[in-house]
Amino acid sequence: MTIPDSVSPMDNVPSCIQLPPEEENWIVSELIKESELNLKEGNIYYVISNRWFSRWQSYVGPCVGMLSINKKSSDGHDADMVHSKIADRPGPIDNSDIISKGNNCDNNNLDIHRMLQEGSDYVLVPQKVWERLLEWYKGGPALPRKLISQGLEHKQYSVEVYPLSLKVTDVRDNSLSIVKLSKKATISELHELVCKIKGVERNKACIWDYFNLEKHSLLAVSDQTLEEANLMMDQDILLEVSLDRDRSSHSGMDSMGNELALVPLEPTRSSVSIAGGPTMSNGHSTGSSFNSYHGSSVSSSSTSMDDKCLAEKGERGGLAGLQNLGNTCFMNSSLQCLVHTPQLVEYFLQDYTDEINMDNPLGMHGELALAFGDLLRKLWSLGRTAIAPRQFKSKLARFAPQFSGYNQHDSQELLAFLLDGLHEDLNRVKQKPYIEMKDSDGRPDEEVASECWKNHMARNDSLIVDVCQGQYKSTLVCPVCGKISITFDPFMYLSLPLPSTVTRTMTVTVFNCDGSALPMPYTVTTLKHGCCRDLCQVLGTACCLKSDEMLLLAEVYEHKIYRYLENPLEPLSSIKDDEHIVAYRVKSGARKMKLEIMHRWLDNMKGGDRKLFGTPLVTYLVEDPQFGANIEASVYKLLAPLRRAYSSTKSHDGKENGFISAGSDEQSNISNTQGESQSLTIGSKEQDETSGGESSFQLALTNENCLSCEPIEKASFIKSSQVIRVFLDWTEKEHELYDASYLRDLPEVHKTGFTVKKTKQEAISLFSCLEAFLTEEPLGPDDMWYCPRCKEHRQATKKLDLWKLPEVLVFHLKRFSYSRYLKNKLDTFVNFPIHNLDLTKYVKSKDGQSYVYDLYAVSNHYGGLGGGHYTAYCKLIDDNKWCHFDDSHVTPVSEAEIKSSAAYVLFYQRVRSKSQVKGEASMLHTV
């Protein structure tokens, strides 16, 4: 897409000429579209402060393809950026708020503050957009960044906002310089840049990987990228300058000016990475002890000094920490939980090379399994020296670009990737057969479940399947034809919602249409993402709905029925907290016409205008044809509960509405009894009044818009319609006979208040989270199910049940919620058992086994989003002691400290009796 010549050549437009905001918006939007069609590595993008850019968007309106969040809005409402009011034209581009004041760089790339978030702190615009904005507004400074591609199988483009920063130590004078270049740059380019800055001839320079101020490998001139060389952000490199031009001697200078031999310390790499080996000569067996591994006979294929573990006499394995390489605490937390999983430790400390699947297109050619196994071996070497997982992080960035860079990520998302990646790299199935899935078609669950698991194992067979995968039953029911579809699917972990995130408190006022009781509001709890059917079910239970009755939901707005919620699958998300919802209790069965009664009163202060007030009353008319007398009879029936026991202008007991919560059964019973007795006492009076032929009310027929008004007489013929709308006019006389206060003060669905502080939230149990996960709920509008019987997509209901549980059961507590503008974290304390988590009753298969688990690891998240921190609690294998793994710091903790509101991912191991262990131990690692 190109911009017309009449607009595109902005060079012809004097800078003093201001274009209309709409034209600026259109030009930028077209340029953004054009750049998206021409994505390629090396494209230049510019960083612009969101503080300035949001002002510009307020001036011109939102642009296509650009997201900028207005920080002035804490709740996200202003972030919609509705262009209802034209803002002032912003001044010059100003990036001063995002530029780092400590710029210490020997090239022209200015540094920006670390940990900035795109969309909230800065935006990225294509080069052509930057040129236009600079032409129109001037200012700056310019912050160019390159577009790079990441990943092997699936390329992803991203702008490298933070180029790799390296500290160069010059051995000649111990001076320190900083160079910045892309992690996709080659070592040759690094040599060229360093030599240019230091004024050294390239053939005399030797550059070393100087991570943690220790010599590791010689960075010889090559086309290897800095990322592939495992160079990390802000790490050190060492420059040595040779006196002899003869490179064969690899001579260099030390800090004292003496010649020294420059010999690469990195061992020669074998053409085949050996992740395992023969049975270890140090006495390690395949039993339950994991403390004797020294790495003597299965050395790593890529051992480097930064990964070495110094053996300490008498120390046990598994006590080493992991260095933080720059916001990698999320990775360290997940890794510590995995490397303290007994089955994984036993497996990766043995020879597993025969099970590496190099050819699996869904895997990572065995590289992830080799890197993980290599790291696990180092962590299980004797000693406490912290390890820098540089090689593992580099492998992770290659295969999962979403985890590259140095921003904080989600430990659970990483865990999911690692488990899936390890499974594919270790999949024993070399050629996956094509299997056509069959529907259940009424067959027994046991038969269908066994068939599904057999089909799954035919394509997926690995250590991860043996240890971590279970099976659940999924039941879908079509809301239209009732078609039931049952499938049995595998799972690697269970993501459990916190009840506070899946339930919603709603207040609905129930009106009885048979004149038997007063209006009564009920506060009920239902599924947040449920539908109106769910609301009607819990509301029916609260108000003791009879078997021959039903509830008609409606929204009341400005004293009129705004809409009826008659579709049982209408999502509750369509009902906002500040709306007013009522439920009319009517008889089930044949329904022909609705009768809506709206209340009016005479406003003598404003020239006698009639104003609407109160809540409309609704019922069904079953007789046909309808006359005025039928309408009058229905009106008197609906108003019967409001009739005063004696004629008085005073309201009932000074109460405004008599609202109570559904949780108060005693008050509900009292109020209902009062309503029933009151309707009984006035029954004879009502009949006398109606039989006398006189109506105390003036009724008028109106239309949908309430614009017409036609008086109703007893003999008036009422034309048939789906909804008959009637005005009921109140005077002083009616107010003496009926208490209209019950029709006023309709409560909101949910009144936001400060009665409950966040710090005083009630604790919830892990079982309640699991039950919320297993609760039946309707599918979302964006997740419709294709019904094979209806041949259409339907919003079916879905029910999950646990069928088969694995040896290692992982629970993910869904503490984070995301929307376009808001991110939220729940710090609710979840009470989870450390011992004897009995899930037997939740398993629906009739296998007769018990499913009891003990906790052995926890991934914790502290703080809020973006600036939080991850740690891990892990139970030492063959020991009843726990340790806290906080990056490189490892400290013992008591079992009482394990439970906290920071718990995010829970790792459980199944507890088996001795007889079960003997009978099943040989089946764990079938090759």
PDB file of C-alpha atoms in Angstrom, residues 432-670:
ATOM      1  CA  LYS A 432       3.581 -40.838  14.473  1.00  0.00           C
ATOM      2  CA  PRO A 433       0.657 -42.740  12.945  1.00  0.00           C
ATOM      3  CA  TYR A 434      -2.464 -40.966  11.752  1.00  0.00           C
ATOM      4  CA  ILE A 435      -5.386 -41.841  14.006  1.00  0.00           C
ATOM      5  CA  GLU A 436      -8.967 -40.802  13.346  1.00  0.00           C
ATOM      6  CA  MET A 437     -10.742 -39.998  16.566  1.00  0.00           C
ATOM      7  CA  LYS A 438     -14.137 -41.605  17.158  1.00  0.00           C
ATOM      8  CA  ASP A 439     -17.067 -40.130  19.021  1.00  0.00           C
ATOM      9  CA  SER A 440     -18.257 -41.805  22.200  1.00  0.00           C
ATOM     10  CA  ASP A 441     -21.684 -42.645  20.701  1.00  0.00           C
ATOM     11  CA  GLY A 442     -23.055 -43.824  24.024  1.00  0.00           C
ATOM     12  CA  ARG A 443     -20.271 -46.342  24.681  1.00  0.00           C
ATOM     13  CA  PRO A 444     -19.139 -46.946  28.293  1.00  0.00           C
ATOM     14  CA  ASP A 445     -16.706 -44.337  29.598  1.00  0.00           C
ATOM     15  CA  GLU A 446     -14.125 -47.007  30.457  1.00  0.00           C
ATOM     16  CA  GLU A 447     -14.041 -48.202  26.856  1.00  0.00           C
ATOM     17  CA  VAL A 448     -13.775 -44.700  25.377  1.00  0.00           C
ATOM     18  CA  ALA A 449     -11.128 -43.577  27.897  1.00  0.00           C
ATOM     19  CA  SER A 450      -8.977 -46.646  27.251  1.00  0.00           C
ATOM     20  CA  GLU A 451      -9.252 -46.131  23.504  1.00  0.00           C
ATOM     21  CA  CYS A 452      -8.290 -42.450  23.742  1.00  0.00           C
ATOM     22  CA  TRP A 453      -5.275 -43.173  25.972  1.00  0.00           C
ATOM     23  CA  LYS A 454      -4.124 -45.962  23.642  1.00  0.00           C
ATOM     24  CA  ASN A 455      -4.361 -43.590  20.673  1.00  0.00           C
ATOM     25  CA  HIS A 456      -2.461 -40.925  22.623  1.00  0.00           C
ATOM     26  CA  MET A 457       0.325 -43.347  23.549  1.00  0.00           C
ATOM     27  CA  ALA A 458       0.621 -44.458  19.914  1.00  0.00           C
ATOM     28  CA  ARG A 459       1.852 -40.932  19.103  1.00  0.00           C
ATOM     29  CA  ASN A 460       3.280 -39.800  22.458  1.00  0.00           C
ATOM     30  CA  ASP A 461       5.488 -42.019  24.579  1.00  0.00           C
ATOM     31  CA  SER A 462       8.172 -40.414  26.737  1.00  0.00           C
ATOM     32  CA  LEU A 463       9.377 -39.974  30.279  1.00  0.00           C
ATOM     33  CA  ILE A 464       7.144 -36.892  30.578  1.00  0.00           C
ATOM     34  CA  VAL A 465       4.072 -38.921  29.562  1.00  0.00           C
ATOM     35  CA  ASP A 466       5.032 -41.651  32.030  1.00  0.00           C
ATOM     36  CA  VAL A 467       5.448 -39.251  34.924  1.00  0.00           C
ATOM     37  CA  CYS A 468       3.518 -36.014  34.314  1.00  0.00           C
ATOM     38  CA  GLN A 469       0.539 -36.716  32.068  1.00  0.00           C
ATOM     39  CA  GLY A 470      -2.953 -37.562  33.215  1.00  0.00           C
ATOM     40  CA  GLN A 471      -6.335 -37.725  31.519  1.00  0.00           C
ATOM     41  CA  TYR A 472      -9.595 -35.877  32.028  1.00  0.00           C
ATOM     42  CA  LYS A 473     -13.094 -36.395  30.725  1.00  0.00           C
ATOM     43  CA  SER A 474     -14.680 -33.539  28.790  1.00  0.00           C
ATOM     44  CA  THR A 475     -18.451 -33.474  28.322  1.00  0.00           C
ATOM     45  CA  LEU A 476     -20.064 -31.034  25.882  1.00  0.00           C
ATOM     46  CA  VAL A 477     -23.840 -30.624  25.641  1.00  0.00           C
ATOM     47  CA  CYS A 478     -25.542 -28.774  22.800  1.00  0.00           C
ATOM     48  CA  PRO A 479     -28.097 -26.281  24.193  1.00  0.00           C
ATOM     49  CA  VAL A 480     -30.358 -26.683  21.162  1.00  0.00           C
ATOM     50  CA  CYS A 481     -30.570 -30.372  20.254  1.00  0.00           C
ATOM     51  CA  GLY A 482     -29.140 -31.851  23.444  1.00  0.00           C
ATOM     52  CA  LYS A 483     -26.328 -33.670  21.616  1.00  0.00           C
ATOM     53  CA  ILE A 484     -23.756 -34.990  24.121  1.00  0.00           C
ATOM     54  CA  SER A 485     -20.131 -35.316  23.114  1.00  0.00           C
ATOM     55  CA  ILE A 486     -17.676 -37.037  25.452  1.00  0.00           C
ATOM     56  CA  THR A 487     -13.933 -37.019  24.878  1.00  0.00           C
ATOM     57  CA  PHE A 488     -10.971 -38.021  27.021  1.00  0.00           C
ATOM     58  CA  ASP A 489      -7.971 -35.714  26.691  1.00  0.00           C
ATOM     59  CA  PRO A 490      -4.465 -35.772  28.197  1.00  0.00           C
ATOM     60  CA  PHE A 491      -3.159 -33.016  30.440  1.00  0.00           C
ATOM     61  CA  MET A 492       0.301 -32.056  31.714  1.00  0.00           C
ATOM     62  CA  TYR A 493      -0.843 -29.765  34.538  1.00  0.00           C
ATOM     63  CA  LEU A 494      -4.085 -28.352  35.906  1.00  0.00           C
ATOM     64  CA  SER A 495      -4.668 -24.589  35.800  1.00  0.00           C
ATOM     65  CA  LEU A 496      -6.995 -23.913  38.704  1.00  0.00           C
ATOM     66  CA  PRO A 497      -8.984 -20.685  38.927  1.00  0.00           C
ATOM     67  CA  LEU A 498      -9.252 -18.990  42.281  1.00  0.00           C
ATOM     68  CA  PRO A 499     -12.947 -18.930  43.264  1.00  0.00           C
ATOM     69  CA  SER A 500     -12.863 -15.149  43.528  1.00  0.00           C
ATOM     70  CA  THR A 501     -11.942 -15.034  39.834  1.00  0.00           C
ATOM     71  CA  VAL A 502     -14.655 -17.404  38.636  1.00  0.00           C
ATOM     72  CA  THR A 503     -17.607 -16.373  40.798  1.00  0.00           C
ATOM     73  CA  ARG A 504     -19.624 -13.198  40.990  1.00  0.00           C
ATOM     74  CA  THR A 505     -21.953 -11.763  43.583  1.00  0.00           C
ATOM     75  CA  MET A 506     -25.199 -10.413  42.115  1.00  0.00           C
ATOM     76  CA  THR A 507     -28.257  -8.810  43.674  1.00  0.00           C
ATOM     77  CA  VAL A 508     -31.572  -9.362  41.910  1.00  0.00           C
ATOM     78  CA  THR A 509     -35.031  -8.297  43.121  1.00  0.00           C
ATOM     79  CA  VAL A 510     -37.728 -10.966  42.746  1.00  0.00           C
ATOM     80  CA  PHE A 511     -41.349  -9.888  42.081  1.00  0.00           C
ATOM     81  CA  ASN A 512     -44.172 -12.385  42.584  1.00  0.00           C
ATOM     82  CA  CYS A 513     -46.689 -12.182  39.755  1.00  0.00           C
ATOM     83  CA  ASP A 514     -49.424 -14.085  41.598  1.00  0.00           C
ATOM     84  CA  GLY A 515     -49.773 -11.421  44.293  1.00  0.00           C
ATOM     85  CA  SER A 516     -48.523 -13.775  47.014  1.00  0.00           C
ATOM     86  CA  ALA A 517     -45.538 -11.869  48.407  1.00  0.00           C
ATOM     87  CA  LEU A 518     -43.707  -8.568  48.534  1.00  0.00           C
ATOM     88  CA  PRO A 519     -40.779  -7.810  46.198  1.00  0.00           C
ATOM     89  CA  MET A 520     -37.638  -9.206  47.727  1.00  0.00           C
ATOM     90  CA  PRO A 521     -33.995  -8.696  46.665  1.00  0.00           C
ATOM     91  CA  TYR A 522     -31.667 -11.702  46.863  1.00  0.00           C
ATOM     92  CA  THR A 523     -27.882 -11.606  46.798  1.00  0.00           C
ATOM     93  CA  VAL A 524     -26.525 -14.760  45.199  1.00  0.00           C
ATOM     94  CA  THR A 525     -23.165 -16.047  43.974  1.00  0.00           C
ATOM     95  CA  THR A 526     -22.861 -17.495  40.491  1.00  0.00           C
ATOM     96  CA  LEU A 527     -20.243 -18.154  37.828  1.00  0.00           C
ATOM     97  CA  LYS A 528     -18.652 -14.955  36.558  1.00  0.00           C
ATOM     98  CA  HIS A 529     -18.482 -16.355  33.044  1.00  0.00           C
ATOM     99  CA  GLY A 530     -21.752 -18.212  33.332  1.00  0.00           C
ATOM    100  CA  CYS A 531     -25.063 -17.492  31.645  1.00  0.00           C
ATOM    101  CA  CYS A 532     -28.557 -16.398  32.655  1.00  0.00           C
ATOM    102  CA  ARG A 533     -29.551 -19.999  33.210  1.00  0.00           C
ATOM    103  CA  ASP A 534     -26.937 -20.251  35.972  1.00  0.00           C
ATOM    104  CA  LEU A 535     -28.292 -17.069  37.573  1.00  0.00           C
ATOM    105  CA  CYS A 536     -31.861 -18.362  37.430  1.00  0.00           C
ATOM    106  CA  GLN A 537     -30.820 -21.650  39.033  1.00  0.00           C
ATOM    107  CA  VAL A 538     -29.148 -20.113  42.092  1.00  0.00           C
ATOM    108  CA  LEU A 539     -31.827 -17.433  42.328  1.00  0.00           C
ATOM    109  CA  GLY A 540     -34.566 -20.080  42.182  1.00  0.00           C
ATOM    110  CA  THR A 541     -32.925 -21.938  45.042  1.00  0.00           C
ATOM    111  CA  ALA A 542     -32.650 -18.758  47.092  1.00  0.00           C
ATOM    112  CA  CYS A 543     -36.304 -17.766  46.649  1.00  0.00           C
ATOM    113  CA  CYS A 544     -37.659 -21.351  46.941  1.00  0.00           C
ATOM    114  CA  LEU A 545     -39.009 -21.432  43.397  1.00  0.00           C
ATOM    115  CA  LYS A 546     -41.734 -24.044  42.952  1.00  0.00           C
ATOM    116  CA  SER A 547     -41.576 -26.753  40.299  1.00  0.00           C
ATOM    117  CA  ASP A 548     -44.384 -25.141  38.274  1.00  0.00           C
ATOM    118  CA  GLU A 549     -42.778 -21.693  38.341  1.00  0.00           C
ATOM    119  CA  MET A 550     -40.057 -19.948  36.360  1.00  0.00           C
ATOM    120  CA  LEU A 551     -38.130 -16.683  36.539  1.00  0.00           C
ATOM    121  CA  LEU A 552     -38.272 -14.012  33.861  1.00  0.00           C
ATOM    122  CA  LEU A 553     -35.178 -11.794  34.047  1.00  0.00           C
ATOM    123  CA  ALA A 554     -35.265  -8.189  32.900  1.00  0.00           C
ATOM    124  CA  GLU A 555     -33.185  -5.033  33.135  1.00  0.00           C
ATOM    125  CA  VAL A 556     -34.909  -1.893  34.419  1.00  0.00           C
ATOM    126  CA  TYR A 557     -33.665   1.463  33.198  1.00  0.00           C
ATOM    127  CA  GLU A 558     -35.343   4.800  33.891  1.00  0.00           C
ATOM    128  CA  HIS A 559     -38.395   3.033  35.351  1.00  0.00           C
ATOM    129  CA  LYS A 560     -39.017   1.024  32.166  1.00  0.00           C
ATOM    130  CA  ILE A 561     -38.134  -2.449  30.973  1.00  0.00           C
ATOM    131  CA  TYR A 562     -34.984  -1.900  28.947  1.00  0.00           C
ATOM    132  CA  ARG A 563     -34.565  -5.528  27.859  1.00  0.00           C
ATOM    133  CA  TYR A 564     -35.661  -9.048  28.726  1.00  0.00           C
ATOM    134  CA  LEU A 565     -32.993 -11.660  29.373  1.00  0.00           C
ATOM    135  CA  GLU A 566     -34.970 -14.612  28.048  1.00  0.00           C
ATOM    136  CA  ASN A 567     -32.117 -16.434  26.313  1.00  0.00           C
ATOM    137  CA  PRO A 568     -30.841 -18.930  28.922  1.00  0.00           C
ATOM    138  CA  LEU A 569     -27.393 -18.822  27.306  1.00  0.00           C
ATOM    139  CA  GLU A 570     -27.093 -15.033  27.480  1.00  0.00           C
ATOM    140  CA  PRO A 571     -23.655 -14.510  29.091  1.00  0.00           C
ATOM    141  CA  LEU A 572     -23.692 -12.833  32.482  1.00  0.00           C
ATOM    142  CA  SER A 573     -20.868 -10.622  31.246  1.00  0.00           C
ATOM    143  CA  SER A 574     -23.577  -8.632  29.446  1.00  0.00           C
ATOM    144  CA  ILE A 575     -24.924  -7.574  32.864  1.00  0.00           C
ATOM    145  CA  LYS A 576     -22.894  -4.773  34.416  1.00  0.00           C
ATOM    146  CA  ASP A 577     -22.520  -4.168  38.130  1.00  0.00           C
ATOM    147  CA  ASP A 578     -24.278  -0.803  38.039  1.00  0.00           C
ATOM    148  CA  GLU A 579     -27.379  -2.111  36.263  1.00  0.00           C
ATOM    149  CA  HIS A 580     -30.704  -2.954  37.914  1.00  0.00           C
ATOM    150  CA  ILE A 581     -31.933  -6.504  37.295  1.00  0.00           C
ATOM    151  CA  VAL A 582     -35.298  -7.897  38.367  1.00  0.00           C
ATOM    152  CA  ALA A 583     -36.769 -11.397  38.185  1.00  0.00           C
ATOM    153  CA  TYR A 584     -40.511 -11.881  37.722  1.00  0.00           C
ATOM    154  CA  ARG A 585     -41.788 -15.100  39.262  1.00  0.00           C
ATOM    155  CA  VAL A 586     -44.373 -16.485  36.839  1.00  0.00           C
ATOM    156  CA  LYS A 587     -46.117 -19.790  36.153  1.00  0.00           C
ATOM    157  CA  SER A 588     -44.434 -22.175  33.731  1.00  0.00           C
ATOM    158  CA  GLY A 589     -46.229 -23.445  30.687  1.00  0.00           C
ATOM    159  CA  ALA A 590     -48.060 -21.700  27.859  1.00  0.00           C
ATOM    160  CA  ARG A 591     -47.287 -17.991  27.626  1.00  0.00           C
ATOM    161  CA  LYS A 592     -48.933 -15.705  25.108  1.00  0.00           C
ATOM    162  CA  MET A 593     -48.633 -12.048  26.010  1.00  0.00           C
ATOM    163  CA  LYS A 594     -46.610 -10.050  28.494  1.00  0.00           C
ATOM    164  CA  LEU A 595     -48.317  -7.296  30.440  1.00  0.00           C
ATOM    165  CA  GLU A 596     -46.000  -4.454  31.483  1.00  0.00           C
ATOM    166  CA  ILE A 597     -47.339  -2.005  34.067  1.00  0.00           C
ATOM    167  CA  MET A 598     -45.379   1.242  34.386  1.00  0.00           C
ATOM    168  CA  HIS A 599     -46.104   3.656  37.236  1.00  0.00           C
ATOM    169  CA  ARG A 600     -46.678   7.395  36.827  1.00  0.00           C
ATOM    170  CA  TRP A 601     -47.327  10.197  39.267  1.00  0.00           C
ATOM    171  CA  LEU A 602     -48.588  13.735  38.753  1.00  0.00           C
ATOM    172  CA  ASP A 603     -45.848  16.346  39.128  1.00  0.00           C
ATOM    173  CA  ASN A 604     -47.747  19.505  40.157  1.00  0.00           C
ATOM    174  CA  MET A 605     -44.476  21.400  40.437  1.00  0.00           C
ATOM    175  CA  LYS A 606     -43.902  21.097  36.682  1.00  0.00           C
ATOM    176  CA  GLY A 607     -47.231  22.018  35.189  1.00  0.00           C
ATOM    177  CA  GLY A 608     -48.948  18.737  35.953  1.00  0.00           C
ATOM    178  CA  ASP A 609     -46.601  16.546  33.890  1.00  0.00           C
ATOM    179  CA  ARG A 610     -46.777  12.844  34.590  1.00  0.00           C
ATOM    180  CA  LYS A 611     -43.439  11.283  35.543  1.00  0.00           C
ATOM    181  CA  LEU A 612     -42.466   7.628  35.628  1.00  0.00           C
ATOM    182  CA  PHE A 613     -41.325   6.180  38.954  1.00  0.00           C
ATOM    183  CA  GLY A 614     -40.681   2.835  40.593  1.00  0.00           C
ATOM    184  CA  THR A 615     -40.178  -0.603  39.060  1.00  0.00           C
ATOM    185  CA  PRO A 616     -42.503  -1.911  36.341  1.00  0.00           C
ATOM    186  CA  LEU A 617     -44.619  -4.961  37.160  1.00  0.00           C
ATOM    187  CA  VAL A 618     -44.799  -7.784  34.617  1.00  0.00           C
ATOM    188  CA  THR A 619     -47.002 -10.831  34.250  1.00  0.00           C
ATOM    189  CA  TYR A 620     -48.362 -13.065  31.499  1.00  0.00           C
ATOM    190  CA  LEU A 621     -51.883 -12.873  30.114  1.00  0.00           C
ATOM    191  CA  VAL A 622     -53.220 -16.285  29.188  1.00  0.00           C
ATOM    192  CA  GLU A 623     -56.762 -15.323  28.112  1.00  0.00           C
ATOM    193  CA  ASP A 624     -57.554 -14.288  24.562  1.00  0.00           C
ATOM    194  CA  PRO A 625     -59.086 -11.924  23.542  1.00  0.00           C
ATOM    195  CA  GLN A 626     -58.215  -9.311  26.166  1.00  0.00           C
ATOM    196  CA  PHE A 627     -60.452  -6.539  27.505  1.00  0.00           C
ATOM    197  CA  GLY A 628     -59.930  -3.688  29.923  1.00  0.00           C
ATOM    198  CA  ALA A 629     -61.471  -5.759  32.725  1.00  0.00           C
ATOM    199  CA  ASN A 630     -58.762  -8.414  32.331  1.00  0.00           C
ATOM    200  CA  ILE A 631     -56.064  -5.763  32.569  1.00  0.00           C
ATOM    201  CA  GLU A 632     -57.628  -4.291  35.726  1.00  0.00           C
ATOM    202  CA  ALA A 633     -57.849  -7.694  37.375  1.00  0.00           C
ATOM    203  CA  SER A 634     -54.157  -8.360  36.664  1.00  0.00           C
ATOM    204  CA  VAL A 635     -53.201  -4.938  38.041  1.00  0.00           C
ATOM    205  CA  TYR A 636     -55.066  -5.528  41.297  1.00  0.00           C
ATOM    206  CA  LYS A 637     -53.482  -8.981  41.623  1.00  0.00           C
ATOM    207  CA  LEU A 638     -49.964  -7.624  41.162  1.00  0.00           C
ATOM    208  CA  LEU A 639     -50.530  -4.770  43.606  1.00  0.00           C
ATOM    209  CA  ALA A 640     -52.152  -6.942  46.278  1.00  0.00           C
ATOM    210  CA  PRO A 641     -48.938  -7.406  48.345  1.00  0.00           C
ATOM    211  CA  LEU A 642     -48.513  -3.603  48.490  1.00  0.00           C
ATOM    212  CA  ARG A 643     -51.950  -3.008  50.018  1.00  0.00           C
ATOM    213  CA  ARG A 644     -51.752  -1.419  53.450  1.00  0.00           C
ATOM    214  CA  ALA A 645     -53.393  -3.284  56.311  1.00  0.00           C
ATOM    215  CA  TYR A 646     -55.046   0.025  57.299  1.00  0.00           C
ATOM    216  CA  SER A 647     -55.540   3.254  55.420  1.00  0.00           C
ATOM    217  CA  SER A 648     -52.652   5.535  56.257  1.00  0.00           C
ATOM    218  CA  THR A 649     -50.277   7.800  54.466  1.00  0.00           C
ATOM    219  CA  LYS A 650     -47.381   6.466  56.543  1.00  0.00           C
ATOM    220  CA  SER A 651     -45.001   3.993  55.008  1.00  0.00           C
ATOM    221  CA  HIS A 652     -44.292   0.583  56.427  1.00  0.00           C
ATOM    222  CA  ASP A 653     -42.301   0.744  59.674  1.00  0.00           C
ATOM    223  CA  GLY A 654     -40.131   3.515  58.272  1.00  0.00           C
ATOM    224  CA  LYS A 655     -38.400   1.042  55.988  1.00  0.00           C
ATOM    225  CA  GLU A 656     -37.386   2.256  52.581  1.00  0.00           C
ATOM    226  CA  ASN A 657     -37.504  -1.040  50.783  1.00  0.00           C
ATOM    227  CA  GLY A 658     -37.236  -4.004  53.125  1.00  0.00           C
ATOM    228  CA  PHE A 659     -34.294  -5.452  51.199  1.00  0.00           C
ATOM    229  CA  ILE A 660     -32.460  -8.352  52.740  1.00  0.00           C
ATOM    230  CA  SER A 661     -29.771 -10.750  51.609  1.00  0.00           C
ATOM    231  CA  ALA A 662     -30.572 -14.248  50.436  1.00  0.00           C
ATOM    232  CA  GLY A 663     -28.221 -15.536  53.091  1.00  0.00           C
ATOM    233  CA  SER A 664     -30.655 -14.471  55.835  1.00  0.00           C
ATOM    234  CA  ASP A 665     -33.228 -17.266  55.762  1.00  0.00           C
ATOM    235  CA  GLU A 666     -34.942 -16.083  58.915  1.00  0.00           C
ATOM    236  CA  GLN A 667     -35.544 -12.582  57.598  1.00  0.00           C
ATOM    237  CA  SER A 668     -36.639 -13.972  54.241  1.00  0.00           C
ATOM    238  CA  ASN A 669     -39.200 -16.240  55.873  1.00  0.00           C
ATOM    239  CA  ILE A 670     -40.526 -13.421  58.042  1.00  0.00           C
TER     240      ILE A 670
END
